Short mmCIF file of C-alpha atoms and ligand atoms in Angstrom, two decimals:
data_model
loop_
_atom_site.label_atom_id
_atom_site.label_comp_id
_atom_site.label_asym_id
_atom_site.label_seq_id
_atom_site.Cartn_x
_atom_site.Cartn_y
_atom_site.Cartn_z
CA MET K 1 0.53 0.09 -0.40
CA ALA K 2 1.99 3.23 -0.92
CA SER K 3 0.87 6.14 1.23
CA SER K 4 -1.77 8.10 -0.28
CA THR K 5 -0.85 11.51 -0.47
CA GLU K 6 2.32 13.29 -0.38
CA PHE K 7 3.26 14.65 2.90
CA ASP K 8 7.10 15.62 4.80
CA TYR K 9 7.67 13.32 7.39
CA TYR K 10 10.19 16.20 9.48
CA GLU K 11 7.26 18.60 9.24
CA PHE K 12 4.96 16.33 10.37
CA LEU K 13 6.56 15.22 12.98
CA GLY K 14 7.12 18.79 13.68
CA VAL K 15 11.15 17.97 14.20
CA GLU K 16 14.51 19.79 11.98
CA ARG K 17 15.95 17.91 8.90
CA ASP K 18 19.16 16.95 11.14
CA ALA K 19 16.56 16.04 14.14
CA SER K 20 18.24 12.86 16.84
CA ASN K 21 16.65 9.79 16.33
CA ASP K 22 15.51 10.33 20.26
CA GLN K 23 14.39 13.82 19.42
CA ILE K 24 11.60 11.42 16.41
CA LYS K 25 11.38 9.19 18.54
CA SER K 26 9.51 11.61 21.32
CA ALA K 27 7.77 13.71 18.38
CA TYR K 28 6.55 10.31 16.88
CA ARG K 29 5.07 9.85 20.49
CA LYS K 30 3.48 12.66 21.13
CA ALA K 31 1.71 12.25 17.19
CA ALA K 32 1.28 8.55 18.79
CA LEU K 33 -0.60 10.15 21.89
CA LYS K 34 -2.56 12.99 20.12
CA TRP K 35 -4.04 11.21 17.04
CA HIS K 36 -4.40 7.47 19.06
CA PRO K 37 -8.40 6.80 17.54
CA ASP K 38 -9.05 6.00 20.59
CA ARG K 39 -8.08 8.83 22.10
CA ASN K 40 -10.64 10.91 19.12
CA PRO K 41 -13.46 8.86 19.29
CA GLU K 42 -15.79 12.24 17.59
CA ASN K 43 -13.06 12.70 14.09
CA LYS K 44 -11.82 9.01 14.34
CA HIS K 45 -11.18 8.86 10.14
CA GLU K 46 -8.93 12.96 10.57
CA ALA K 47 -7.64 10.64 13.52
CA GLU K 48 -6.80 7.74 11.54
CA GLU K 49 -5.32 9.51 9.20
CA ASN K 50 -2.48 11.40 10.44
CA PHE K 51 -2.16 8.32 13.07
CA ARG K 52 -1.19 6.66 10.60
CA ARG K 53 1.02 9.01 8.77
CA ALA K 54 2.72 9.68 11.90
CA SER K 55 3.13 5.94 11.88
CA GLU K 56 4.79 6.31 8.63
CA ALA K 57 6.88 8.64 8.80
CA TYR K 58 7.88 6.95 12.36
CA SER K 59 9.25 4.14 10.35
CA VAL K 60 11.11 5.96 7.81
CA LEU K 61 13.37 8.33 10.17
CA SER K 62 14.05 5.79 12.36
CA ASP K 63 15.69 3.52 9.65
CA ALA K 64 19.25 5.39 9.43
CA GLN K 65 19.29 3.23 5.35
CA LYS K 66 15.35 4.50 4.42
CA ARG K 67 16.18 8.06 6.60
CA SER K 68 18.97 8.81 4.09
CA ILE K 69 17.38 7.15 1.33
CA TYR K 70 14.46 9.86 1.41
CA ASP K 71 16.29 12.98 3.13
CA ARG K 72 18.18 12.52 -1.63
CA PHE K 73 14.86 11.18 -3.06
CA GLY K 74 11.60 11.93 -1.20
CA GLN K 75 9.04 9.28 -0.76
CA ALA K 76 9.41 8.53 -4.76
CA GLY K 77 12.80 6.91 -3.96
CA LEU K 78 11.40 5.06 -1.01
CA GLY K 79 8.87 3.93 -3.09
CA ASN K 80 6.15 1.02 -1.31
CA ALA K 81 8.62 0.56 1.43
CA GLY K 82 7.62 3.89 2.40
CA GLY K 83 3.67 3.26 3.26
CA MET K 84 2.28 0.90 5.96
CA GLY K 85 2.98 -2.52 5.07
CA GLY K 86 4.64 -1.64 1.83
CA ALA K 87 6.68 -4.08 0.62
CA GLY K 88 9.21 -3.14 2.32
CA PHE K 89 7.79 -3.16 4.61
CA ASN K 90 10.23 -3.63 8.23
CA SER K 91 8.19 -5.48 10.60
CA THR K 92 10.41 -4.99 13.63
CA VAL K 93 8.50 -1.59 13.95
CA PHE K 94 5.81 -2.72 14.69
CA GLU K 95 7.67 -3.93 17.11
CA GLU K 96 9.60 -0.85 18.44
CA PHE K 97 5.83 0.43 18.42
CA GLN K 98 4.71 -1.81 20.67
CA ASP K 99 7.31 -0.69 22.47
CA ILE K 100 6.46 2.87 22.33
CA LEU K 101 3.25 3.25 22.25
CA GLY K 102 2.87 0.17 25.72
CA ASP K 103 4.17 2.78 27.89
CA LEU K 104 2.28 5.30 26.78
CA PHE K 105 -1.21 3.78 26.73
CA GLY K 106 -0.81 1.53 29.19
CA VAL K 107 -1.66 -1.90 27.23
CA ASP K 108 1.07 -3.87 26.01
CA ASP K 109 -1.39 -4.66 23.05
CA VAL K 110 -1.90 -1.65 20.87
CA PHE K 111 -1.34 -3.54 17.92
CA GLY K 112 -3.07 -6.20 19.04
CA GLY K 113 -1.83 -8.63 21.10
CA GLY K 114 2.15 -9.28 19.08
CA ARG K 115 3.78 -8.19 22.42
CA ARG K 116 3.71 -10.48 24.06
CA GLY K 117 5.10 -13.46 21.77
CA GLY K 118 7.14 -11.15 20.05
CA ARG K 119 8.67 -12.75 16.29
CA ARG K 120 12.01 -12.88 18.09
CA GLY K 121 12.02 -15.01 20.39
CA ALA K 122 8.40 -14.80 21.61
CA ARG K 123 8.28 -13.06 24.66
CA GLY K 124 7.40 -15.08 28.04
CA GLN K 125 4.46 -15.12 29.62
CA ARG K 126 3.56 -15.12 32.67
CA GLY K 127 1.33 -18.07 34.14
CA ALA K 128 -1.25 -17.54 35.94
CA ASP K 129 -2.44 -16.53 39.68
CA LEU K 130 -3.97 -19.37 41.58
CA ARG K 131 -6.79 -19.08 44.33
CA TYR K 132 -7.08 -21.44 47.18
CA ASP K 133 -9.82 -20.77 49.54
CA MET K 134 -8.95 -22.71 52.95
CA SER K 135 -10.75 -22.70 56.84
CA LEU K 136 -8.72 -22.57 59.85
CA GLY K 137 -9.69 -23.18 63.43
CA PHE K 138 -9.54 -20.02 66.22
CA GLU K 139 -6.58 -21.77 68.04
CA ASP K 140 -5.22 -22.42 64.88
CA ALA K 141 -5.22 -18.94 63.49
CA ALA K 142 -4.45 -17.13 67.13
CA ALA K 143 -0.89 -19.22 67.35
CA GLY K 144 -0.32 -20.30 64.52
CA VAL K 145 0.06 -23.64 62.11
CA THR K 146 1.83 -25.26 59.11
CA THR K 147 -0.42 -27.73 57.26
CA GLN K 148 -0.62 -28.72 54.14
CA ILE K 149 -3.62 -28.12 51.27
CA HIS K 150 -4.69 -30.18 48.76
CA LEU K 151 -5.03 -29.02 45.81
CA THR K 152 -5.56 -29.32 41.62
CA ARG K 153 -3.40 -26.75 38.99
CA ARG K 154 -2.03 -27.42 35.66
CA GLU K 155 1.89 -28.22 35.61
CA ASN K 156 4.33 -28.50 33.24
CA CYS K 157 4.67 -31.48 31.46
CA GLU K 158 7.58 -33.99 32.36
CA SER K 159 7.76 -35.39 29.92
CA CYS K 160 8.25 -33.38 26.99
CA GLY K 161 8.98 -31.14 29.49
CA GLY K 162 6.22 -27.77 28.40
CA THR K 163 6.77 -27.70 24.88
CA GLY K 164 4.87 -30.13 23.59
CA ALA K 165 6.46 -32.68 21.38
CA LYS K 166 7.31 -35.35 21.40
CA PRO K 167 10.60 -36.30 22.77
CA GLY K 168 13.91 -36.68 20.82
CA THR K 169 10.86 -34.41 18.09
CA GLY K 170 12.29 -31.16 16.71
CA MET K 171 10.22 -28.40 16.15
CA SER K 172 9.23 -27.34 12.79
CA ALA K 173 8.64 -23.43 11.49
CA CYS K 174 5.07 -22.48 11.70
CA LYS K 175 3.71 -22.29 8.62
CA THR K 176 0.46 -20.35 9.03
CA CYS K 177 2.43 -17.63 10.13
CA GLY K 178 5.89 -18.60 7.87
CA GLY K 179 7.96 -18.54 11.16
CA ARG K 180 7.52 -15.03 11.79
CA GLY K 181 4.88 -15.87 15.23
CA GLN K 182 2.51 -12.48 13.59
CA MET K 183 0.79 -12.00 10.83
CA ALA K 184 -0.05 -8.33 9.14
CA TYR K 185 -3.92 -8.21 9.12
CA GLN K 186 -5.21 -5.18 7.35
CA GLN K 187 -7.92 -2.92 9.00
CA GLY K 188 -8.73 0.86 7.77
CA PHE K 189 -6.33 2.41 8.00
CA PHE K 190 -3.98 -0.18 9.84
CA SER K 191 -1.64 -2.06 9.67
CA ILE K 192 -2.15 -4.75 12.19
CA THR K 193 -0.26 -7.54 13.43
CA ARG K 194 -1.82 -9.68 16.10
CA THR K 195 0.04 -12.84 17.20
CA CYS K 196 0.37 -16.39 15.88
CA PRO K 197 -2.80 -17.95 16.84
CA ALA K 198 -1.72 -21.26 15.13
CA CYS K 199 2.00 -20.80 17.27
CA GLN K 200 0.66 -18.23 19.20
CA GLY K 201 4.02 -16.28 18.88
CA THR K 202 6.13 -18.48 18.45
CA GLY K 203 6.69 -18.99 15.15
CA GLN K 204 7.64 -22.99 15.50
CA VAL K 205 5.11 -25.93 15.57
CA ILE K 206 5.67 -29.90 16.93
CA ARG K 207 6.39 -32.13 15.00
CA ASP K 208 4.92 -35.27 17.19
CA ALA K 209 2.91 -34.28 19.94
CA CYS K 210 3.99 -35.63 23.15
CA ALA K 211 2.31 -38.76 24.20
CA SER K 212 1.62 -38.10 27.71
CA CYS K 213 -0.02 -34.24 26.73
CA ARG K 214 -1.55 -34.82 23.74
CA GLY K 215 1.17 -31.56 22.04
CA VAL K 216 -0.85 -29.39 25.08
CA GLY K 217 2.59 -29.31 27.22
CA ARG K 218 0.58 -28.43 30.28
CA VAL K 219 -1.14 -31.54 32.44
CA GLU K 220 -3.99 -31.31 35.41
CA ARG K 221 -1.47 -32.46 38.23
CA GLN K 222 -3.23 -33.06 42.58
CA ARG K 223 -0.35 -31.60 44.79
CA ASN K 224 0.30 -31.43 48.10
CA LEU K 225 2.20 -28.42 49.28
CA GLU K 226 2.93 -26.43 52.80
CA VAL K 227 1.65 -23.74 53.92
CA GLY K 228 2.80 -21.62 57.24
CA VAL K 229 0.35 -20.03 58.42
CA PRO K 230 1.44 -17.09 61.29
CA ALA K 231 0.27 -16.75 63.41
CA GLY K 232 -2.67 -13.00 64.63
CA VAL K 233 -4.26 -14.20 60.62
CA ASP K 234 -7.99 -13.55 61.17
CA SER K 235 -10.26 -14.01 57.75
CA GLY K 236 -9.38 -12.21 54.78
CA THR K 237 -6.11 -12.55 55.19
CA ARG K 238 -4.42 -13.69 52.03
CA LEU K 239 -0.92 -15.35 52.19
CA ARG K 240 0.87 -15.30 48.57
CA MET K 241 3.13 -18.25 47.32
CA PRO K 242 5.61 -16.83 45.07
CA GLY K 243 5.74 -18.96 42.31
CA GLN K 244 2.95 -21.93 43.17
CA GLY K 245 0.82 -20.42 40.46
CA GLU K 246 0.15 -22.59 36.62
CA PRO K 247 3.14 -22.72 34.74
CA GLY K 248 4.33 -19.31 32.89
CA VAL K 249 4.11 -19.54 28.73
CA ASN K 250 7.62 -19.48 26.49
CA GLY K 251 9.75 -19.61 29.11
CA GLY K 252 7.76 -16.76 31.19
CA PRO K 253 7.32 -16.95 35.35
CA ALA K 254 4.82 -18.76 36.64
CA GLY K 255 1.94 -17.10 38.82
CA ASP K 256 1.92 -17.21 42.26
CA LEU K 257 -0.82 -19.26 45.00
CA TYR K 258 -2.49 -17.78 46.79
CA ILE K 259 -4.08 -18.22 49.85
CA PHE K 260 -7.69 -15.94 51.03
CA LEU K 261 -7.35 -17.82 54.67
CA GLU K 262 -11.89 -18.07 56.79
CA VAL K 263 -11.04 -18.16 60.60
CA LYS K 264 -13.70 -19.77 62.19
CA GLU K 265 -15.28 -18.91 65.10
CA HIS K 266 -14.95 -19.29 68.59
CA PRO K 267 -17.88 -20.45 70.80
CA PHE K 268 -16.74 -17.17 73.49
CA PHE K 269 -13.99 -15.08 72.84
CA GLU K 270 -15.42 -12.90 70.14
CA ARG K 271 -12.56 -10.66 68.03
CA ARG K 272 -11.45 -7.68 66.66
CA GLY K 273 -8.98 -6.77 65.56
CA SER K 274 -5.58 -8.30 67.86
CA ASP K 275 -7.92 -7.72 70.79
CA LEU K 276 -10.22 -10.38 72.11
CA TYR K 277 -13.32 -10.31 74.27
CA CYS K 278 -14.83 -12.12 76.33
CA THR K 279 -17.96 -11.70 79.38
CA ILE K 280 -17.93 -14.25 83.04
CA PRO K 281 -20.69 -14.96 84.87
CA VAL K 282 -20.28 -14.58 88.75
CA SER K 283 -22.57 -14.72 91.80
CA PHE K 284 -23.53 -12.15 93.29
CA PRO K 285 -21.16 -13.19 96.72
CA GLN K 286 -18.43 -13.65 94.76
CA ALA K 287 -19.16 -10.33 92.81
CA THR K 288 -19.91 -8.62 96.37
CA LEU K 289 -16.91 -10.41 97.82
CA GLY K 290 -14.36 -10.77 95.33
CA ALA K 291 -12.80 -14.43 94.29
CA THR K 292 -10.57 -16.78 92.08
CA VAL K 293 -12.47 -17.28 89.31
CA ALA K 294 -11.43 -18.87 85.81
CA MET K 295 -10.93 -16.76 82.89
CA PRO K 296 -10.43 -18.71 79.92
CA THR K 297 -7.15 -16.93 77.98
CA LEU K 298 -5.82 -18.68 74.75
CA LYS K 299 -3.75 -20.37 76.38
CA GLY K 300 -5.92 -22.27 79.31
CA ASN K 301 -7.99 -21.47 81.92
CA GLU K 302 -5.53 -19.07 84.41
CA ASP K 303 -6.95 -17.74 87.90
CA PHE K 304 -8.78 -14.22 87.86
CA GLU K 305 -9.14 -12.19 91.42
CA ILE K 306 -12.58 -10.88 91.04
CA PRO K 307 -12.31 -7.21 93.53
CA GLU K 308 -14.01 -6.73 96.27
CA GLY K 309 -17.81 -4.76 94.97
CA THR K 310 -17.25 -5.69 91.32
CA GLN K 311 -19.87 -4.82 89.24
CA SER K 312 -21.94 -6.43 87.01
CA GLY K 313 -20.23 -5.28 83.21
CA GLN K 314 -17.67 -4.91 84.19
CA ILE K 315 -14.42 -5.37 82.10
CA PHE K 316 -11.02 -5.99 83.03
CA ARG K 317 -7.97 -5.87 80.68
CA GLN K 318 -5.39 -7.31 80.46
CA LYS K 319 -2.13 -6.31 78.81
CA GLY K 320 -1.16 -8.45 76.51
CA LYS K 321 -3.09 -11.62 76.80
CA GLY K 322 -5.24 -11.32 73.66
CA LEU K 323 -3.60 -12.77 69.86
CA PRO K 324 -0.57 -11.85 67.78
CA ASN K 325 0.26 -9.00 65.11
CA PRO K 326 0.96 -10.18 62.86
CA HIS K 327 2.73 -7.42 62.34
CA GLY K 328 4.21 -7.36 65.62
CA GLY K 329 3.08 -6.60 69.59
CA LYS K 330 -0.05 -8.70 70.91
CA GLY K 331 -3.22 -7.56 71.74
CA ASP K 332 -5.24 -7.80 75.13
CA LEU K 333 -8.19 -9.85 76.40
CA TYR K 334 -11.11 -8.57 77.72
CA VAL K 335 -12.86 -9.43 80.34
CA SER K 336 -16.89 -8.51 81.23
CA VAL K 337 -18.22 -9.84 84.47
CA ARG K 338 -21.40 -10.48 84.34
CA VAL K 339 -23.07 -11.14 87.99
CA MET K 340 -26.15 -13.97 87.26
CA THR K 341 -28.86 -13.22 88.80
CA PRO K 342 -30.29 -17.10 90.04
CA SER K 343 -33.54 -18.06 88.54
CA LYS K 344 -34.63 -20.30 90.99
CA VAL K 345 -33.75 -20.58 94.63
CA SER K 346 -34.46 -23.35 97.72
CA ARG K 347 -36.84 -21.97 101.11
CA ASP K 348 -33.87 -21.93 102.87
CA GLN K 349 -32.17 -19.11 100.42
CA ARG K 350 -35.41 -17.69 99.97
CA LYS K 351 -35.27 -16.92 103.46
CA LEU K 352 -31.86 -15.37 102.88
CA ILE K 353 -32.13 -13.41 100.51
CA GLU K 354 -34.61 -11.98 102.17
CA GLN K 355 -33.12 -11.28 105.47
CA LEU K 356 -30.27 -9.71 102.99
CA SER K 357 -32.66 -7.08 101.00
CA GLN K 358 -34.18 -5.57 104.31
CA SER K 359 -30.22 -4.66 104.98
CA LEU K 360 -28.76 -3.98 101.53
CA LYS K 361 -31.97 -0.44 99.91
CA VAL K 362 -31.08 0.21 96.36
CA GLU K 363 -32.62 3.52 95.33
CA ASN K 364 -34.98 2.15 93.07
CA LYS K 365 -33.37 5.16 89.89
CA PRO K 366 -32.81 4.21 85.77
CA VAL K 367 -29.17 3.96 85.46
CA GLU K 368 -28.06 5.68 82.44
CA ARG K 369 -28.45 4.14 79.60
CA SER K 370 -25.78 1.60 78.67
CA SER K 371 -22.96 1.66 75.43
CA SER K 372 -21.58 -1.24 74.06
CA PHE K 373 -19.77 -3.79 75.78
CA PHE K 374 -17.50 -2.29 72.82
CA ASP K 375 -18.07 1.63 73.89
CA LYS K 376 -17.68 1.44 76.89
CA VAL K 377 -14.04 -0.60 76.94
CA LYS K 378 -12.52 2.73 74.29
CA ASP K 379 -15.18 4.87 77.53
CA ILE K 380 -12.80 3.33 79.61
CA PHE K 381 -9.45 2.66 78.08
CA GLY K 382 -9.68 4.33 75.47
ZN1 ZN P 401 4.13 -33.10 26.82
ZN1 ZN P 402 2.15 -19.55 13.42
#
């Protein structure tokens, strides 16, 4: 395809005739950014034409040989070679465009996905990340645990090393793309290169398929992996196991495995971050006179002194008896005391309580509206 209209390459890019390669590259980037059809939806045709011109100008001026021909003879000297997709079109220009435009637009397939597998040796593609959901007991999450997980994932075939070729047989050039790994399509004004679907950009295809994987190069495998869960994790914590995802393509790195944790609830500990909350029942005499009661902690029961005159709902902080914080330090344990009222009393007990009632007078006036457990903790302990 010859260029549709003559135009001056230097003038179009807005550079001097003795501009350096860097100046030309930078001018091209600017023009491509300005005229990219995606950025000019209202005047798409004009944008396409200008984008094509910028690319044509750049393809010539970035090539020392073509540039010197152009300087002496103009477009005529280049024949079709100057036009995009012409007979003399240098296909590496597109790869270069991708490199330039890729970071310009934050995408890696401006020209249709060729970047993942270029003509030159096919750049590696990273393997997919995998997700594994793990349910964890409260104590295991608190203390940390090393556990086994069982998962099925795709891995490189051991027989062929992931190539898909029968061991001992080689590869041959892909017939679909002629070994280039990319195919050029004409789309409107654009010549677009795409990764060859037959060889995925490698330019090579297997001659005889590996029997183990039927030429795919990947096989499903059951794996047991050991996972070290650090102490103090919570529901929503994600553990990353680098390189334990699916294998990469064309020598690309493997993906990662992400383990999403779900921590089961505890029968009496409630958790907020690294802090623990629990309520222990005491009798009216214990609360009145003080007592030693059993207080649950993560490491079993501990003796806990209830002071004389403890009120129902009073909260005691046990510093450092909460959960370990995965980022360091330890949370606290908050113990709320609840004075239990007997729902049934014997005849003798009733008599004693009636006696007590005569000597203990409480003014029955409403108490202040009580706030929640957590608010109280905040009020008292900051
Ligand atoms: Zn195989
Ligand atoms: Zn191919």
